[in-house]
Short mmCIF file of C-alpha atoms in Angstrom, two decimals:
data_model
loop_
_atom_site.label_atom_id
_atom_site.label_comp_id
_atom_site.label_asym_id
_atom_site.label_seq_id
_atom_site.Cartn_x
_atom_site.Cartn_y
_atom_site.Cartn_z
CA MET L 9 -10.71 95.99 -32.44
CA PRO L 10 -9.35 93.21 -30.01
CA ARG L 11 -7.60 94.38 -27.01
CA THR L 12 -3.89 93.43 -26.52
CA PRO L 13 -3.13 91.52 -23.15
CA LYS L 14 -1.41 93.06 -20.66
CA ALA L 15 2.10 92.10 -20.08
CA SER L 16 1.25 91.06 -16.52
CA SER L 17 -1.20 88.62 -17.94
CA GLY L 18 1.76 86.94 -20.12
CA ARG L 19 4.18 86.70 -17.36
CA ALA L 20 1.37 85.10 -15.18
CA LEU L 21 0.86 82.22 -18.07
CA LEU L 22 4.42 81.94 -18.21
CA VAL L 23 4.71 81.22 -14.52
CA ALA L 24 1.81 78.78 -14.53
CA TYR L 25 3.49 76.76 -17.35
CA LYS L 26 6.70 76.85 -15.57
CA GLU L 27 4.99 75.53 -12.72
CA THR L 28 3.00 72.77 -14.29
CA ARG L 29 5.80 71.63 -16.41
CA PRO L 30 7.21 68.33 -15.40
CA SER L 31 11.06 68.49 -14.38
CA ARG L 32 13.58 66.40 -16.05
CA ARG L 33 14.29 64.75 -12.81
CA ARG L 34 10.54 63.82 -12.50
CA ILE L 35 10.49 62.62 -15.92
CA GLU L 36 13.64 60.36 -15.28
CA ARG L 37 11.83 59.16 -12.38
CA GLN L 38 8.81 58.32 -14.13
CA ALA L 39 10.64 56.71 -16.94
CA ASP L 40 12.71 54.79 -14.23
CA GLU L 41 9.20 53.50 -12.56
CA LEU L 42 7.77 52.48 -16.08
CA GLN L 43 11.13 50.53 -16.84
CA SER L 44 11.11 48.95 -13.45
CA ALA L 45 7.42 47.94 -13.63
CA ALA L 46 7.85 46.55 -17.18
CA PHE L 47 10.96 44.61 -16.01
CA GLN L 48 8.88 43.18 -13.09
CA ASP L 49 6.12 42.19 -15.36
CA LEU L 50 8.72 40.33 -17.49
CA GLN L 51 9.92 38.67 -14.55
CA GLU L 52 6.53 37.59 -13.38
CA GLU L 53 5.65 36.33 -16.63
CA ARG L 54 9.05 34.35 -17.12
CA ASP L 55 8.34 32.70 -13.64
CA LEU L 56 4.80 32.00 -14.83
CA TRP L 57 6.16 30.00 -17.85
CA LYS L 58 9.01 28.55 -16.03
CA GLY L 59 6.38 27.14 -13.47
CA ARG L 60 4.11 25.90 -16.23
CA ALA L 61 7.42 24.09 -17.85
CA GLN L 62 8.23 22.59 -14.49
CA ASP L 63 4.51 21.41 -14.08
CA ALA L 64 4.60 20.10 -17.59
CA GLU L 65 7.84 18.32 -16.87
CA ARG L 66 6.44 16.76 -13.56
CA SER L 67 3.31 15.58 -15.36
CA LEU L 68 5.39 14.09 -18.30
CA LYS L 69 7.42 12.20 -15.75
CA ALA L 70 4.25 11.14 -13.70
CA LYS L 71 2.41 9.96 -16.92
CA ASN L 72 5.73 8.26 -18.16
CA ASP L 73 5.79 6.50 -14.66
CA GLN L 74 2.22 5.55 -15.01
CA LEU L 75 2.77 4.14 -18.34
CA ALA L 76 5.56 2.12 -17.22
CA ALA L 77 3.52 0.74 -14.26
CA VAL L 78 0.73 -0.04 -16.64
CA GLN L 79 3.41 -1.83 -18.97
CA PHE L 80 4.93 -3.59 -15.87
CA PHE L 81 1.83 -4.94 -14.54
CA LEU L 82 0.12 -5.81 -17.90
CA SER L 83 3.36 -7.62 -18.99
CA SER L 84 3.59 -9.95 -16.08
CA THR L 85 2.91 -13.71 -16.67
CA ASP L 86 -0.25 -13.74 -14.77
CA PRO L 87 -2.78 -15.38 -17.33
CA HIS L 88 -5.83 -13.51 -15.79
CA SER L 89 -4.68 -9.95 -16.65
CA GLY L 90 -7.82 -9.16 -18.91
CA GLU L 91 -10.47 -9.89 -16.23
CA ASP L 92 -12.87 -7.14 -15.18
CA VAL L 93 -13.24 -6.43 -11.56
CA GLN L 94 -16.32 -8.67 -11.05
CA THR L 95 -14.55 -11.76 -12.55
CA THR L 96 -11.18 -10.86 -10.38
CA LEU L 97 -13.08 -10.58 -7.21
CA GLN L 98 -15.03 -13.94 -8.02
CA ARG L 99 -11.71 -15.73 -8.83
CA LEU L 100 -10.35 -14.21 -5.80
CA ASN L 101 -12.97 -15.57 -3.64
CA THR L 102 -12.54 -19.01 -5.16
CA GLU L 103 -8.81 -18.99 -4.31
CA ILE L 104 -9.29 -17.93 -0.89
CA HIS L 105 -11.74 -21.01 -0.31
CA GLN L 106 -9.18 -23.04 -2.11
CA ILE L 107 -6.51 -22.02 0.21
CA SER L 108 -8.80 -22.60 3.26
CA ALA L 109 -9.53 -26.09 1.75
CA ILE L 110 -5.82 -26.62 1.56
CA ILE L 111 -5.34 -25.87 5.19
CA ALA L 112 -8.14 -27.92 6.20
CA ASP L 113 -7.11 -30.88 4.18
CA ILE L 114 -3.52 -30.85 5.54
CA LEU L 115 -4.49 -30.38 9.21
CA GLY L 116 -7.14 -33.27 8.55
CA ARG L 117 -10.09 -31.37 9.80
CA ASP L 118 -13.38 -30.13 8.36
CA PRO L 119 -13.50 -26.25 7.93
CA LYS L 120 -17.00 -26.17 10.16
CA ILE L 121 -15.14 -27.70 13.15
CA GLN L 122 -13.95 -24.96 15.43
CA GLU L 123 -11.11 -26.87 17.15
CA ILE L 124 -7.98 -27.50 15.76
CA PRO L 125 -6.23 -30.77 16.39
CA VAL L 126 -2.38 -31.34 16.87
CA LEU L 127 -0.63 -32.57 13.62
CA VAL L 128 0.09 -36.27 13.84
CA ASP L 129 2.91 -35.87 11.38
CA PRO L 130 4.14 -32.16 11.45
CA ARG L 131 6.93 -33.22 8.86
CA HIS L 132 4.74 -34.09 6.38
CA PRO L 133 6.03 -32.63 2.78
CA ALA L 134 2.60 -31.24 1.96
CA ILE L 135 3.12 -28.66 4.90
CA ASN L 136 5.72 -26.81 2.70
CA ASP L 137 3.35 -27.06 -0.25
CA MET L 138 0.92 -25.44 1.72
CA PHE L 139 2.89 -22.61 2.68
CA MET L 140 4.35 -22.17 -0.92
CA LEU L 141 0.71 -22.20 -2.39
CA THR L 142 -0.72 -19.87 -0.19
CA GLN L 143 1.89 -17.39 -0.82
CA HIS L 144 1.55 -17.98 -4.37
CA ARG L 145 -2.16 -17.60 -4.60
CA LEU L 146 -2.12 -14.49 -2.25
CA GLN L 147 0.68 -12.67 -4.54
CA THR L 148 -1.38 -13.59 -7.36
CA ALA L 149 -4.47 -12.18 -6.22
CA LEU L 150 -2.89 -8.83 -5.14
CA THR L 151 -1.09 -8.52 -8.70
CA THR L 152 -4.23 -9.32 -10.37
CA TRP L 153 -5.96 -6.60 -8.20
CA CYS L 154 -3.50 -3.96 -9.52
CA LYS L 155 -4.16 -5.08 -13.07
CA SER L 156 -7.81 -4.78 -12.75
CA SER L 157 -7.71 -1.28 -11.49
CA ILE L 158 -5.88 -0.43 -14.73
CA LEU L 159 -8.27 -2.29 -16.79
CA SER L 160 -11.49 -1.68 -15.27
CA TRP L 161 -11.31 1.48 -13.17
CA GLY L 162 -9.24 3.78 -15.79
CA LEU L 163 -6.38 5.83 -15.15
CA HIS L 164 -7.40 8.92 -13.12
CA ASP L 165 -4.66 10.47 -11.38
CA SER L 166 -4.98 8.65 -7.92
CA VAL L 167 -4.79 5.00 -9.35
CA GLY L 168 -1.88 6.04 -11.78
CA GLU L 169 0.07 7.57 -8.88
CA SER L 170 -0.55 4.30 -6.60
CA LEU L 171 0.43 1.99 -9.58
CA SER L 172 3.66 4.03 -9.93
CA ARG L 173 4.62 3.62 -6.34
CA ALA L 174 3.60 0.17 -6.35
CA ARG L 175 5.91 -0.50 -9.42
CA TYR L 176 8.75 1.39 -7.69
CA ASP L 177 8.31 -0.85 -4.47
CA ILE L 178 8.23 -4.08 -6.63
CA GLU L 179 10.94 -3.18 -8.76
CA LYS L 180 13.43 -1.21 -6.53
CA ARG L 181 12.55 -2.49 -3.01
CA GLY L 182 11.47 -5.91 -3.85
CA GLY L 183 14.14 -8.50 -2.88
CA TYR L 184 14.31 -12.16 -4.43
CA SER L 185 13.77 -15.16 -2.16
CA GLN L 186 14.12 -18.88 -2.54
CA ALA L 187 10.27 -19.16 -2.59
CA LEU L 188 8.04 -19.95 -5.49
CA ILE L 189 7.74 -16.49 -6.58
CA PRO L 190 10.85 -14.02 -7.12
CA VAL L 191 9.25 -10.77 -5.74
CA ASN L 192 8.94 -10.30 -1.74
CA ASN L 193 5.36 -10.68 -0.61
CA GLY L 194 5.63 -7.72 1.72
CA VAL L 195 6.46 -5.40 -1.14
CA ILE L 196 3.34 -6.54 -2.92
CA ALA L 197 1.36 -6.29 0.35
CA ARG L 198 2.64 -2.56 0.67
CA ALA L 199 1.58 -1.83 -2.89
CA TRP L 200 -1.74 -3.53 -2.36
CA ARG L 201 -2.61 -1.39 0.72
CA THR L 202 -1.48 1.86 -1.06
CA LEU L 203 -3.62 0.92 -4.10
CA THR L 204 -6.88 -0.02 -2.08
CA ARG L 205 -6.23 2.91 0.49
CA SER L 206 -6.30 5.80 -2.16
CA THR L 207 -8.60 4.32 -4.96
CA ILE L 208 -11.22 1.97 -3.35
CA GLU L 209 -13.55 4.76 -2.64
CA SER L 210 -12.93 6.92 -5.70
CA SER L 211 -12.85 4.00 -8.04
CA GLY L 212 -16.36 4.22 -9.12
CA ILE L 213 -16.84 0.56 -8.77
CA SER L 214 -20.28 -0.67 -7.26
CA ALA L 215 -21.05 -1.25 -3.88
CA GLU L 216 -21.79 -4.91 -4.60
CA ASP L 217 -18.22 -5.25 -5.81
CA ILE L 218 -16.68 -3.51 -2.55
CA THR L 219 -18.59 -5.95 -0.50
CA LEU L 220 -17.42 -9.12 -2.57
CA LEU L 221 -13.94 -7.64 -2.08
CA ALA L 222 -14.42 -7.11 1.65
CA ASN L 223 -15.68 -10.65 1.89
CA SER L 224 -12.67 -12.07 0.03
CA LEU L 225 -10.42 -10.23 2.37
CA SER L 226 -12.48 -11.88 5.30
CA MET L 227 -11.70 -15.19 3.84
CA ILE L 228 -8.10 -14.42 3.62
CA LEU L 229 -7.94 -13.21 7.38
CA CYS L 230 -10.09 -16.18 8.86
CA GLY L 231 -8.76 -19.06 6.42
CA CYS L 232 -5.06 -18.01 6.50
CA CYS L 233 -4.49 -15.62 9.40
CA GLY L 234 -6.46 -17.28 12.24
CA TYR L 235 -8.69 -14.31 12.93
CA ALA L 236 -11.97 -15.17 14.36
CA PRO L 237 -15.04 -14.29 12.18
CA GLU L 238 -16.51 -11.73 14.55
CA VAL L 239 -13.06 -10.13 14.95
CA VAL L 240 -12.88 -9.85 11.15
CA GLY L 241 -16.48 -8.38 10.70
CA LYS L 242 -15.68 -5.36 12.99
CA LEU L 243 -12.63 -4.52 10.60
CA GLU L 244 -13.04 -1.69 8.13
CA LEU L 245 -11.91 -2.40 4.57
CA GLU L 246 -8.51 -0.44 5.10
CA LYS L 247 -7.75 -2.34 8.12
CA LYS L 248 -8.48 -5.59 6.42
CA ALA L 249 -6.04 -4.70 3.76
CA ASP L 250 -3.44 -3.71 6.37
CA ALA L 251 -3.88 -7.18 8.19
CA ILE L 252 -3.47 -8.76 4.73
CA GLY L 253 -0.13 -6.98 4.41
CA GLN L 254 0.89 -8.29 7.89
CA LEU L 255 -0.25 -11.89 6.77
CA ALA L 256 2.14 -11.75 3.84
CA SER L 257 5.18 -10.60 5.76
CA GLN L 258 4.74 -13.43 7.83
CA LEU L 259 4.42 -15.75 5.06
CA ASP L 260 7.69 -14.57 3.70
CA LYS L 261 9.38 -14.93 7.22
CA MET L 262 8.03 -18.49 7.21
CA ILE L 263 9.24 -19.37 3.74
CA ILE L 264 12.54 -18.10 4.82
CA ARG L 265 12.51 -20.15 8.03
CA ILE L 266 11.63 -23.35 6.04
CA HIS L 267 14.45 -23.08 3.68
CA SER L 268 16.90 -21.95 6.01
CA THR L 269 16.36 -24.29 8.97
CA GLU L 270 14.85 -27.72 10.06
CA TYR L 271 11.26 -26.80 10.80
CA GLU L 272 8.40 -28.29 12.82
CA LEU L 273 4.70 -27.11 12.00
CA LEU L 274 3.08 -26.37 15.41
CA VAL L 275 -0.64 -26.07 15.83
CA PRO L 276 -1.29 -24.53 19.42
CA LYS L 277 -4.30 -25.18 21.20
CA PRO L 278 -6.02 -24.23 24.34
CA GLY L 279 -4.02 -25.25 27.39
CA ASP L 280 -0.59 -25.41 25.61
CA LYS L 281 2.17 -23.49 27.44
CA PHE L 282 4.95 -21.59 26.31
CA SER L 283 7.83 -19.77 28.19
CA HIS L 284 8.79 -16.03 27.27
CA SER L 285 12.23 -17.27 25.81
CA THR L 286 10.42 -19.42 23.23
CA MET L 287 7.77 -16.93 21.99
CA GLU L 288 8.39 -14.38 19.02
CA ASP L 289 6.13 -11.79 17.30
CA VAL L 290 3.23 -12.03 20.09
CA GLY L 291 3.12 -8.29 20.72
CA ASP L 292 3.94 -6.57 24.04
CA SER L 293 1.12 -8.32 26.32
CA LEU L 294 3.59 -11.07 27.52
CA GLY L 295 4.41 -9.20 30.86
CA GLU L 296 7.19 -10.83 32.98
CA GLU L 297 9.83 -12.49 31.10
CA SER L 298 9.97 -15.24 33.59
CA ALA L 299 6.19 -15.97 33.60
CA VAL L 300 5.05 -19.02 31.77
CA TYR L 301 1.96 -18.57 29.61
CA GLU L 302 -0.73 -20.66 28.10
CA VAL L 303 -2.86 -20.17 24.99
CA GLY L 304 -6.26 -18.81 26.13
CA GLU L 305 -7.81 -19.08 22.77
CA VAL L 306 -7.30 -21.34 19.84
CA CYS L 307 -4.59 -19.63 17.54
CA SER L 308 -3.76 -20.29 13.97
CA ILE L 309 -1.12 -22.46 12.59
CA GLY L 310 2.53 -21.79 14.18
CA LEU L 311 5.98 -22.77 13.05
CA LYS L 312 8.44 -24.14 15.09
CA ALA L 313 11.89 -23.45 13.72
CA VAL L 314 14.91 -25.42 14.98
CA ALA L 315 18.36 -23.48 14.16
CA GLU L 316 21.60 -25.54 13.62
CA SER L 317 22.36 -24.21 17.32
CA GLY L 318 19.45 -26.25 18.66
CA TYR L 319 17.68 -22.92 19.84
CA GLU L 320 13.76 -23.26 19.13
CA ILE L 321 11.62 -20.30 18.29
CA VAL L 322 7.80 -20.62 18.05
CA LEU L 323 6.30 -18.38 15.54
CA LEU L 324 2.79 -17.49 15.58
CA ARG L 325 0.85 -16.24 12.57
CA ALA L 326 -2.19 -14.83 14.37
CA GLN L 327 -2.91 -12.64 17.30
CA VAL L 328 -3.48 -15.00 20.18
CA LEU L 329 -4.77 -14.36 23.82
CA LEU L 330 -1.97 -15.38 26.06
CA LEU L 331 -2.93 -16.04 29.78
CA PRO L 332 -0.30 -16.28 32.67
CA LYS L 333 -0.42 -19.62 34.07
#
C-alpha cells in the first residue's frame, strides 16, 4: 500500500513552484523585449530593402545616363563611328601626320628641318585654315576615341561612367564658338582625359594598340604643340593626354583671337627678344617684370594678336625656355 506524502512535502513543492513560476512583471518584460526585437528586425529589414531600392534607382539612373551617352556619341555626324580601335588609331596617326604636313607646308619648311624660319607673309589666308583644320581634326579624333571605347571596349562600369561625364561636359558645359565646330575643344579634351585616365589600363586592348595610341599622342604634341621629341618621350600616357588638353584649350583661345582681333602669326626663333608686358601664358619663369627676355630654344608657332586699342599680345603655344638678356 503506497505511502501518503507528508503535508510538509506538499508545502515544500508549493513553495518551490511559486519560486520558479515567472512573475507577471517578468512575463511583461519578456514580451516587451520580444516585441522590441521584432520591431528592430523589421526596421533593419525595411532599411535593407530601402537601401536596395535606392541602389537600384541609382543604378537605373546611371544606366540611363550611360545609354544617353552612347546615343549621344553614336548619333553625331562623325562618319567613322563604326571603326574598331585599331582602325581608329591608325586613322588618328594618319590625321596627325596630315596636321604636321599642313603646318610644315604653311611654314614653307621640310618636317626634317629643325630650324623654323620666320614667315614671309604672316597674314596668308591659309594660316586661318591651318588653325581651323587642326582644331577640327583634333576634336574629330577625340570624339572618335570615345565612340571606339563604346564599340570596341564594351560598356563596363568605368567606361560607362566616363562616357556619362564626357557627355555631361559636352552638353552642359560646352559653349558655342565661331569656329568650324560648335563644341568647345577644352570640354572635349576634358572628356578625353577622363576617359583615357580611367579606362586605358582596364580596357583590355592590346599593348600594341596602347603603343600606337601613345605614338599618336606624341605626334600631336610634337607636330602641334612644339614639344621636343626627347621631352615627349619621357611623358607617361596620362601626362600626354593632359598635354593634349592644354593644346586644345590653347587652340580655342587662338580661334577666338583670330575671329575677334586683327592677327599676325609669329614664329619665334632663337635670339628673338620679348618684354614682360607683351608675353602671355609662358608660366612663372619670367622673373623681373622690367627684364627683357630672348628665346633660348626654338618654340612653336605663336599668335601675335593686335587688339583695337593697339595693345599687342604674343601668345606662345608651347612651353619655351626664356633666357634673360
